[in-house]
Short mmCIF file of C-alpha atoms and ligand atoms in Angstrom, two decimals:
data_model
loop_
_atom_site.label_atom_id
_atom_site.label_comp_id
_atom_site.label_asym_id
_atom_site.label_seq_id
_atom_site.Cartn_x
_atom_site.Cartn_y
_atom_site.Cartn_z
CA MET A 1 138.54 123.16 173.85
CA SER A 2 141.25 123.73 176.90
CA TYR A 3 140.70 120.30 178.90
CA GLU A 4 141.35 123.28 181.60
CA ARG A 5 138.81 121.52 183.59
CA VAL A 6 139.70 118.07 182.72
CA ARG A 7 143.49 119.20 183.94
CA ALA A 8 142.19 120.13 187.26
CA VAL A 9 140.90 116.78 187.58
CA ASP A 10 142.80 114.55 185.69
CA PRO A 11 145.47 116.21 183.93
CA GLU A 12 146.78 112.38 182.62
CA ILE A 13 143.63 112.85 180.83
CA ALA A 14 143.86 115.86 179.96
CA ASP A 15 147.83 115.70 178.66
CA ALA A 16 145.90 112.90 176.45
CA LEU A 17 143.25 115.03 174.74
CA VAL A 18 145.58 118.00 174.10
CA ALA A 19 147.62 115.54 172.60
CA GLU A 20 144.97 113.66 170.44
CA ARG A 21 143.97 117.18 169.30
CA GLU A 22 147.51 117.88 168.13
CA ARG A 23 147.93 114.22 166.66
CA GLN A 24 144.12 115.43 164.45
CA ASN A 25 145.89 119.10 163.53
CA ASP A 26 149.29 117.80 162.76
CA THR A 27 148.49 114.42 160.56
CA LEU A 28 146.65 113.65 157.52
CA ALA A 29 143.47 111.72 158.61
CA MET A 30 142.79 109.68 155.60
CA ILE A 31 141.30 105.92 157.61
CA ALA A 32 138.57 105.78 155.21
CA SER A 33 135.78 105.83 158.32
CA GLU A 34 137.01 108.45 159.82
CA ASN A 35 136.22 112.08 159.59
CA HIS A 36 136.53 115.34 161.57
CA VAL A 37 132.83 116.74 163.21
CA SER A 38 132.36 120.55 163.56
CA GLU A 39 132.99 122.27 166.55
CA ALA A 40 128.92 122.58 167.21
CA VAL A 41 128.39 118.96 166.76
CA LEU A 42 131.76 118.25 169.87
CA GLU A 43 130.26 120.53 171.87
CA ALA A 44 126.59 119.41 171.33
CA GLN A 45 128.24 115.72 171.97
CA GLY A 46 129.78 116.99 175.67
CA SER A 47 126.18 118.58 176.65
CA GLU A 48 124.71 117.70 179.75
CA LEU A 49 122.35 115.24 178.17
CA THR A 50 125.15 112.98 178.88
CA ASN A 51 123.19 112.82 182.68
CA LYS A 52 119.78 111.85 180.92
CA TYR A 53 117.85 108.44 181.29
CA ALA A 54 115.60 108.91 178.44
CA GLU A 55 114.74 104.81 178.07
CA GLY A 56 111.73 104.36 174.95
CA TYR A 57 110.94 106.89 172.24
CA PRO A 58 110.15 110.68 172.16
CA GLY A 59 106.59 111.10 173.68
CA GLU A 60 106.88 107.37 175.19
CA ARG A 61 109.61 107.14 177.57
CA TYR A 62 109.68 105.00 180.49
CA TYR A 63 111.57 108.64 182.77
CA ALA A 64 110.30 111.58 184.03
CA GLY A 65 112.21 115.05 182.54
CA CYS A 66 112.20 113.67 178.84
CA GLU A 67 110.84 116.89 177.52
CA HIS A 68 114.21 118.24 176.06
CA ALA A 69 115.43 114.81 175.07
CA ASP A 70 112.07 114.19 173.48
CA THR A 71 113.02 117.48 171.27
CA VAL A 72 116.47 116.58 170.45
CA GLU A 73 115.39 112.97 169.23
CA THR A 74 112.70 113.99 167.22
CA LEU A 75 114.51 116.76 165.31
CA ALA A 76 117.07 114.54 164.69
CA ILE A 77 114.37 111.86 163.23
CA GLU A 78 113.18 114.37 161.01
CA ARG A 79 116.70 115.76 159.31
CA ALA A 80 117.23 111.87 158.94
CA LYS A 81 114.15 111.50 157.01
CA GLU A 82 115.29 114.48 155.08
CA LEU A 83 118.43 113.51 154.55
CA TRP A 84 117.88 110.22 153.04
CA GLY A 85 114.00 110.14 152.35
CA ALA A 86 113.30 107.26 154.53
CA GLU A 87 109.85 106.60 156.25
CA HIS A 88 110.98 105.62 159.27
CA VAL A 89 114.57 106.27 161.30
CA ASN A 90 115.70 105.13 164.27
CA VAL A 91 118.42 107.01 165.60
CA GLN A 92 119.22 106.04 168.99
CA PRO A 93 122.10 103.02 168.24
CA HIS A 94 125.13 103.51 169.70
CA SER A 95 127.23 102.25 166.78
CA GLY A 96 126.84 101.05 162.70
CA THR A 97 127.95 97.84 164.60
CA GLN A 98 124.53 97.83 166.97
CA ALA A 99 121.99 99.10 163.65
CA ASN A 100 122.67 96.01 161.97
CA MET A 101 122.25 94.22 165.05
CA ALA A 102 118.88 95.36 165.72
CA VAL A 103 117.99 94.24 162.33
CA TYR A 104 118.59 90.96 162.89
CA LEU A 105 117.67 90.67 166.15
CA ALA A 106 114.08 92.16 164.87
CA MET A 107 114.41 90.16 161.64
CA LEU A 108 116.19 86.71 161.99
CA ASP A 109 115.76 83.72 164.27
CA PRO A 110 118.90 82.28 165.38
CA GLY A 111 120.06 79.75 163.07
CA ASP A 112 118.91 81.89 160.09
CA LYS A 113 120.76 82.51 157.35
CA ILE A 114 122.73 85.64 156.10
CA LEU A 115 124.50 85.95 152.85
CA SER A 116 127.35 88.94 152.78
CA MET A 117 129.92 89.83 151.29
CA GLU A 118 133.48 87.97 152.62
CA LEU A 119 135.71 90.40 154.71
CA GLU A 120 138.92 90.23 152.83
CA HIS A 121 136.74 91.37 149.99
CA GLY A 122 135.56 94.20 151.59
CA GLY A 123 132.85 93.11 153.98
CA HIS A 124 132.31 94.42 157.84
CA LEU A 125 132.82 92.16 161.11
CA SER A 126 128.81 92.50 162.01
CA HIS A 127 127.86 90.96 158.75
CA GLY A 128 128.54 87.28 160.00
CA HIS A 129 132.16 87.12 160.47
CA PRO A 130 132.83 83.90 162.83
CA ALA A 131 134.48 86.16 165.44
CA ASN A 132 131.76 88.73 165.80
CA PHE A 133 127.94 87.61 167.27
CA THR A 134 126.60 87.25 163.75
CA GLY A 135 128.94 84.83 163.29
CA GLN A 136 128.24 82.78 165.73
CA THR A 137 124.20 83.10 165.81
CA TYR A 138 123.44 83.04 162.47
CA GLU A 139 124.37 80.60 159.23
CA VAL A 140 126.58 82.76 156.92
CA GLU A 141 127.45 82.46 153.40
CA GLN A 142 129.52 85.01 151.47
CA TYR A 143 130.15 86.35 148.03
CA GLN A 144 132.52 88.26 146.36
CA VAL A 145 133.59 90.69 144.16
CA ASP A 146 134.75 89.70 140.29
CA PRO A 147 139.10 88.74 141.60
CA GLU A 148 139.68 90.19 137.40
CA THR A 149 137.94 93.16 137.99
CA GLY A 150 137.25 94.07 141.40
CA TYR A 151 133.69 94.96 141.03
CA ILE A 152 131.17 92.76 142.71
CA ASP A 153 130.28 89.80 140.66
CA TYR A 154 126.23 90.85 140.59
CA ASP A 155 125.82 87.22 138.74
CA ALA A 156 127.66 85.34 141.08
CA LEU A 157 126.18 86.78 143.68
CA ALA A 158 122.60 85.79 142.77
CA ALA A 159 123.74 82.57 141.66
CA VAL A 160 124.66 81.87 145.45
CA ALA A 161 121.63 83.42 146.77
CA GLU A 162 119.66 80.38 144.83
CA GLU A 163 121.10 78.08 146.28
CA PHE A 164 121.88 79.61 149.86
CA ASP A 165 118.36 80.35 150.02
CA PRO A 166 119.41 83.55 152.60
CA ASP A 167 116.92 84.70 155.08
CA ILE A 168 118.43 88.26 154.46
CA ILE A 169 121.21 89.43 152.17
CA VAL A 170 123.59 92.17 153.35
CA SER A 171 125.30 94.89 150.92
CA GLY A 172 127.30 97.70 151.72
CA TYR A 173 130.93 97.62 152.27
CA SER A 174 134.18 98.87 154.15
CA ALA A 175 136.45 98.63 151.74
CA TYR A 176 134.87 98.67 148.27
CA PRO A 177 135.38 101.61 146.05
CA ARG A 178 132.74 100.96 143.24
CA ASP A 179 129.07 102.59 143.55
CA ILE A 180 127.16 99.46 144.41
CA ASP A 181 123.64 98.72 142.21
CA PHE A 182 121.71 98.15 144.90
CA GLU A 183 118.46 97.37 142.92
CA ARG A 184 120.41 94.10 141.14
CA ILE A 185 120.88 93.01 145.30
CA GLN A 186 117.57 94.00 145.35
CA ALA A 187 116.47 91.36 142.37
CA ALA A 188 118.30 88.80 144.19
CA ALA A 189 116.78 89.36 147.41
CA ASP A 190 113.39 89.24 145.41
CA THR A 191 113.69 85.81 143.97
CA VAL A 192 115.08 83.81 147.15
CA ASP A 193 112.15 86.21 149.38
CA ALA A 194 114.96 87.37 151.35
CA TYR A 195 115.50 90.44 153.24
CA HIS A 196 117.69 93.10 151.99
CA LEU A 197 119.86 95.27 154.63
CA ALA A 198 122.48 97.98 152.69
CA ASP A 199 124.73 98.85 155.18
CA ILE A 200 126.09 102.23 154.18
CA ALA A 201 128.31 103.41 157.25
CA HIS A 202 131.10 104.35 155.06
CA ILE A 203 129.02 106.30 152.48
CA THR A 204 126.20 107.41 154.30
CA GLY A 205 127.09 111.42 153.55
CA LEU A 206 128.02 110.22 149.70
CA VAL A 207 124.37 109.09 149.59
CA ALA A 208 122.38 112.08 151.70
CA ALA A 209 124.31 114.35 149.37
CA GLY A 210 123.17 112.55 146.06
CA VAL A 211 126.86 112.12 144.95
CA HIS A 212 126.44 107.82 145.52
CA SER A 213 123.48 106.19 144.77
CA SER A 214 120.96 104.94 147.47
CA PRO A 215 119.46 101.94 148.73
CA VAL A 216 116.47 103.76 150.32
CA GLY A 217 113.26 102.74 148.87
CA ILE A 218 114.62 100.10 147.48
CA ALA A 219 116.30 97.89 150.41
CA ASP A 220 113.94 96.62 152.81
CA PHE A 221 116.26 97.85 155.88
CA VAL A 222 119.08 100.71 155.36
CA THR A 223 121.78 101.07 157.92
CA GLY A 224 124.47 103.31 158.44
CA SER A 225 127.28 105.05 160.88
CA THR A 226 127.13 108.54 161.68
CA HIS A 227 130.77 109.01 162.68
CA LYS A 228 131.97 108.41 159.19
CA THR A 229 131.25 110.80 155.79
CA ILE A 230 127.98 112.46 156.75
CA ARG A 231 130.15 113.99 160.08
CA ALA A 232 127.60 114.00 162.78
CA GLY A 233 129.60 112.46 165.45
CA ARG A 234 129.98 108.86 166.85
CA GLY A 235 127.16 106.66 166.48
CA GLY A 236 124.72 104.52 164.16
CA ILE A 237 121.35 105.09 162.52
CA VAL A 238 118.49 102.41 161.01
CA MET A 239 116.30 103.62 158.23
CA CYS A 240 113.36 101.29 157.38
CA ARG A 241 109.56 101.70 155.65
CA ASP A 242 106.68 101.89 157.89
CA GLU A 243 105.26 98.30 157.91
CA PHE A 244 108.53 97.68 160.03
CA ALA A 245 108.89 100.60 161.83
CA ASP A 246 107.75 98.63 165.58
CA ASP A 247 109.87 96.11 165.11
CA ILE A 248 113.10 97.81 164.40
CA ASP A 249 112.42 100.29 167.11
CA SER A 250 111.65 96.87 169.61
CA ALA A 251 114.94 95.53 169.11
CA VAL A 252 117.21 98.65 169.08
CA PHE A 253 115.25 99.32 172.42
CA PRO A 254 114.84 97.32 174.75
CA GLY A 255 116.29 94.47 172.45
CA GLY A 256 120.12 95.35 172.01
CA GLN A 257 120.50 98.47 174.24
CA GLY A 258 119.30 99.78 177.42
CA GLY A 259 118.99 103.64 177.27
CA PRO A 260 120.09 105.87 174.21
CA LEU A 261 123.29 108.18 174.35
CA MET A 262 121.17 111.29 174.13
CA HIS A 263 124.44 113.64 174.07
CA ASN A 264 125.21 111.89 171.01
CA ILE A 265 121.87 112.06 169.66
CA ALA A 266 121.98 115.73 170.17
CA GLY A 267 125.37 115.40 168.13
CA LYS A 268 124.08 113.68 165.15
CA ALA A 269 120.82 116.26 164.74
CA VAL A 270 123.29 119.08 164.82
CA GLY A 271 125.38 117.03 162.06
CA PHE A 272 122.60 116.18 160.29
CA LYS A 273 121.05 119.79 160.06
CA GLU A 274 124.93 120.90 158.85
CA ALA A 275 124.79 117.84 155.73
CA LEU A 276 121.22 119.42 155.08
CA GLN A 277 122.72 122.79 154.10
CA PRO A 278 124.02 123.19 150.14
CA GLU A 279 127.96 123.72 151.32
CA PHE A 280 127.27 119.61 152.28
CA GLU A 281 126.62 118.91 148.90
CA ALA A 282 129.56 121.00 147.69
CA TYR A 283 131.84 118.71 150.43
CA ALA A 284 130.86 115.06 149.06
CA GLN A 285 131.81 116.43 145.44
CA GLN A 286 134.89 117.29 146.64
CA VAL A 287 135.22 114.14 148.66
CA VAL A 288 134.72 111.84 145.56
CA ASP A 289 137.13 114.28 143.30
CA ASN A 290 139.70 114.31 146.00
CA ALA A 291 139.58 110.27 145.58
CA LYS A 292 139.79 110.14 142.14
CA ALA A 293 142.41 112.64 142.01
CA LEU A 294 144.35 110.36 145.01
CA GLY A 295 143.71 107.09 142.71
CA GLU A 296 144.82 108.74 139.52
CA ARG A 297 148.09 110.35 140.55
CA LEU A 298 148.79 106.84 142.42
CA GLN A 299 148.37 105.26 139.64
CA GLU A 300 150.60 107.65 137.31
CA HIS A 301 153.17 106.32 140.45
CA GLY A 302 152.57 102.77 139.33
CA PHE A 303 150.71 101.35 142.03
CA SER A 304 147.36 99.37 140.89
CA LEU A 305 143.76 99.75 142.69
CA VAL A 306 141.65 97.27 142.87
CA SER A 307 138.61 98.04 140.38
CA GLY A 308 141.44 100.21 138.42
CA GLY A 309 139.82 103.42 140.42
CA THR A 310 136.67 104.95 142.62
CA ASP A 311 133.65 105.79 142.48
CA ASN A 312 133.30 107.05 146.07
CA HIS A 313 135.77 108.55 149.27
CA LEU A 314 138.48 105.80 149.18
CA VAL A 315 140.35 104.13 147.12
CA LEU A 316 142.23 100.45 147.79
CA VAL A 317 145.89 100.06 146.91
CA ASP A 318 147.09 96.52 146.17
CA LEU A 319 150.59 96.79 146.24
CA ARG A 320 151.40 93.37 145.27
CA GLU A 321 152.30 94.38 142.03
CA SER A 322 154.11 97.39 142.30
CA HIS A 323 155.81 96.86 145.66
CA PRO A 324 155.93 92.49 145.84
CA ASP A 325 158.24 92.94 149.25
CA THR A 326 156.10 95.92 150.63
CA THR A 327 153.18 94.69 152.87
CA GLY A 328 150.74 96.77 153.90
CA LYS A 329 151.78 97.08 157.34
CA ASP A 330 155.15 98.21 155.88
CA ALA A 331 153.54 101.20 154.06
CA GLU A 332 151.04 101.92 156.98
CA GLN A 333 153.92 102.34 159.84
CA ALA A 334 156.23 103.89 157.13
CA LEU A 335 153.11 106.46 156.43
CA GLU A 336 152.38 106.84 159.87
CA SER A 337 156.05 108.13 160.92
CA VAL A 338 155.66 110.70 158.42
CA GLY A 339 151.60 111.91 159.61
CA ILE A 340 150.54 110.29 156.50
CA VAL A 341 147.56 107.77 158.71
CA LEU A 342 146.02 105.33 156.68
CA ASN A 343 145.33 101.89 157.20
CA ALA A 344 146.75 98.34 155.67
CA ASN A 345 144.14 96.24 154.31
CA THR A 346 142.98 93.26 152.61
CA VAL A 347 142.55 93.11 149.31
CA PRO A 348 140.82 90.83 147.09
CA GLY A 349 142.63 87.29 146.56
CA GLU A 350 144.75 88.06 149.78
CA THR A 351 147.82 86.12 149.60
CA ARG A 352 149.06 87.47 153.34
CA SER A 353 147.47 87.92 156.44
CA ALA A 354 144.48 90.03 157.45
CA PHE A 355 146.87 91.22 160.36
CA ASN A 356 149.45 92.00 157.66
CA PRO A 357 147.98 92.10 154.42
CA SER A 358 148.82 93.28 150.82
CA GLY A 359 146.61 96.48 150.48
CA ILE A 360 146.45 99.52 152.08
CA ARG A 361 143.41 101.60 151.81
CA ALA A 362 142.87 105.96 151.79
CA GLY A 363 139.83 107.92 152.04
CA THR A 364 139.17 111.74 151.48
CA ALA A 365 136.66 112.50 153.43
CA GLY A 366 138.76 113.91 156.67
CA LEU A 367 140.86 116.05 153.90
CA ALA A 368 138.14 117.31 152.01
CA THR A 369 136.83 118.77 155.40
CA ARG A 370 139.90 120.61 156.32
CA GLY A 371 140.00 122.10 152.74
CA PHE A 372 142.04 120.21 150.52
CA ASP A 373 141.20 120.00 147.08
CA GLU A 374 142.28 117.94 144.25
CA ASP A 375 145.24 119.72 143.90
CA ALA A 376 146.10 119.22 147.44
CA THR A 377 145.50 115.63 146.87
CA ARG A 378 147.78 115.42 144.25
CA THR A 379 150.34 116.45 146.26
CA VAL A 380 149.61 113.80 149.39
CA ALA A 381 149.30 111.21 146.53
CA ASP A 382 152.99 112.37 145.78
CA LEU A 383 154.18 112.10 149.49
CA ILE A 384 152.34 108.73 149.97
CA ALA A 385 154.51 107.20 146.71
CA THR A 386 157.42 108.92 147.97
CA VAL A 387 157.69 107.35 151.38
CA VAL A 388 156.31 103.80 150.28
CA ASP A 389 158.93 103.47 147.08
CA ASP A 390 161.99 104.35 150.04
CA TYR A 391 160.36 103.69 153.31
CA ASP A 392 163.85 102.59 154.84
CA ASP A 393 164.82 105.80 153.43
CA GLU A 394 165.08 108.32 156.98
CA ALA A 395 166.24 111.16 154.96
CA VAL A 396 163.37 110.85 152.37
CA LYS A 397 160.80 110.49 155.00
CA ALA A 398 162.24 113.31 157.13
CA GLU A 399 161.35 115.05 153.56
CA VAL A 400 158.04 113.71 153.24
CA THR A 401 157.50 114.95 157.45
CA ASP A 402 158.03 118.75 156.65
CA ARG A 403 155.92 118.50 153.60
CA VAL A 404 152.88 117.52 155.50
CA ALA A 405 153.77 119.82 158.38
CA GLU A 406 153.03 122.69 155.13
CA LEU A 407 150.31 120.75 153.93
CA THR A 408 148.68 120.56 157.64
CA ASP A 409 149.66 124.51 158.64
CA GLU A 410 148.21 125.34 155.58
CA HIS A 411 144.61 123.70 156.47
CA PRO A 412 143.90 123.68 159.89
CA LEU A 413 141.63 122.06 162.39
CA TYR A 414 139.67 123.75 164.97
CA GLU A 415 141.31 126.74 164.58
C1 PLP B 501 132.37 101.12 160.01
C2 PLP B 501 131.08 100.12 159.18
C3 PLP B 501 130.49 99.65 160.61
C4 PLP B 501 129.88 100.13 161.75
O1 PLP B 501 131.03 100.51 162.28
P1 PLP B 501 130.52 100.94 164.25
O2 PLP B 501 132.44 100.75 164.31
O3 PLP B 501 130.61 99.46 164.47
O4 PLP B 501 130.15 101.80 164.05
C5 PLP B 501 129.12 99.26 160.10
N1 PLP B 501 129.30 98.73 158.68
C6 PLP B 501 130.25 98.98 157.62
C7 PLP B 501 130.29 98.07 156.72
C8 PLP B 501 131.68 99.66 158.46
O5 PLP B 501 132.34 100.12 157.08
#
């Protein structure tokens, strides 16, 4: 895309769009929640469907002229059902947060109780944080990972559940590097007669490809984002059993949203079709293999990883032991300056602040999309270690900047 038509109207925005494309091409996107969609998904998202109002659902719209919107949404739903094996799917949530909101709206009353993972242990704002509507509307209690092992403390979770008696237990995380035992969390929910929402926002693609265990068929509700490991463009999705279909659909629309973003739903449909191809399984396996390679090489360089490693697409580095004077922000900024883009992150038992925490989180979904294998990923780990070890040394950073440029040239994006 040349953005010529944007440029004719609005050169400032055209400049920013071109610069963003170059930024994405010339840097390593290792923010664990990001990925690069295909040009097919981009094109679908840029389609005329952005003009269309389609309030309602396929075959039952509040507006005329929805026949093609119906085709698109029906295909998106069918493909999602096939990908995740869900009985009922709603593809209209504008984001992962909106998907979670739909479940809370459908199943809870204000003042009801949510039990979820603490944010600094890997939870998400939309799981009950005081700055989010969930923390303001519901009563929230939190569980944690085991401070020794970094794994979810399932026994402690079950004990908190018995004590707190929640209406819903939320699983699924933003910064948890390990596989999740959804059955144990379901068992804790069953004991206290609570619903179980499994929010697989980060791992939708890994679950679809079968390289991470699936909560579908176990948890009552499964929500996800469509722009992370599943690579289908920005948005959210809710899955549930047929018994909750009507409740969920009316909570999405009109409960929490107006008209669906039909152009984004077209992007989801195209991305889901791509994810149904056999190559996607190989991609997801590569993501996981690369994360292992990244983690192991960082450990060889002396870094400690929360939980000692990874089963999924991300590693969470706790800098406190190996680099006690380096904060997550120091590392994030130094790495950004050489073209390695990841984020500072809190770690379990955080001793600094949410804004300047003690860890960094790095994901491999974006790099695997542009063809990085384990070897190339180990090279990236070497570069990360070099920069974090010597982040005030401009000569070191200049050298790493050149190495990053070589890597991005070898693995171009959007040729
Ligand atoms: C990313 C994420 C979401 C969705 O976030 P949006 O930005 O609203 O799409 C929801 N839950 C978890 C655990 C996440 O990591």
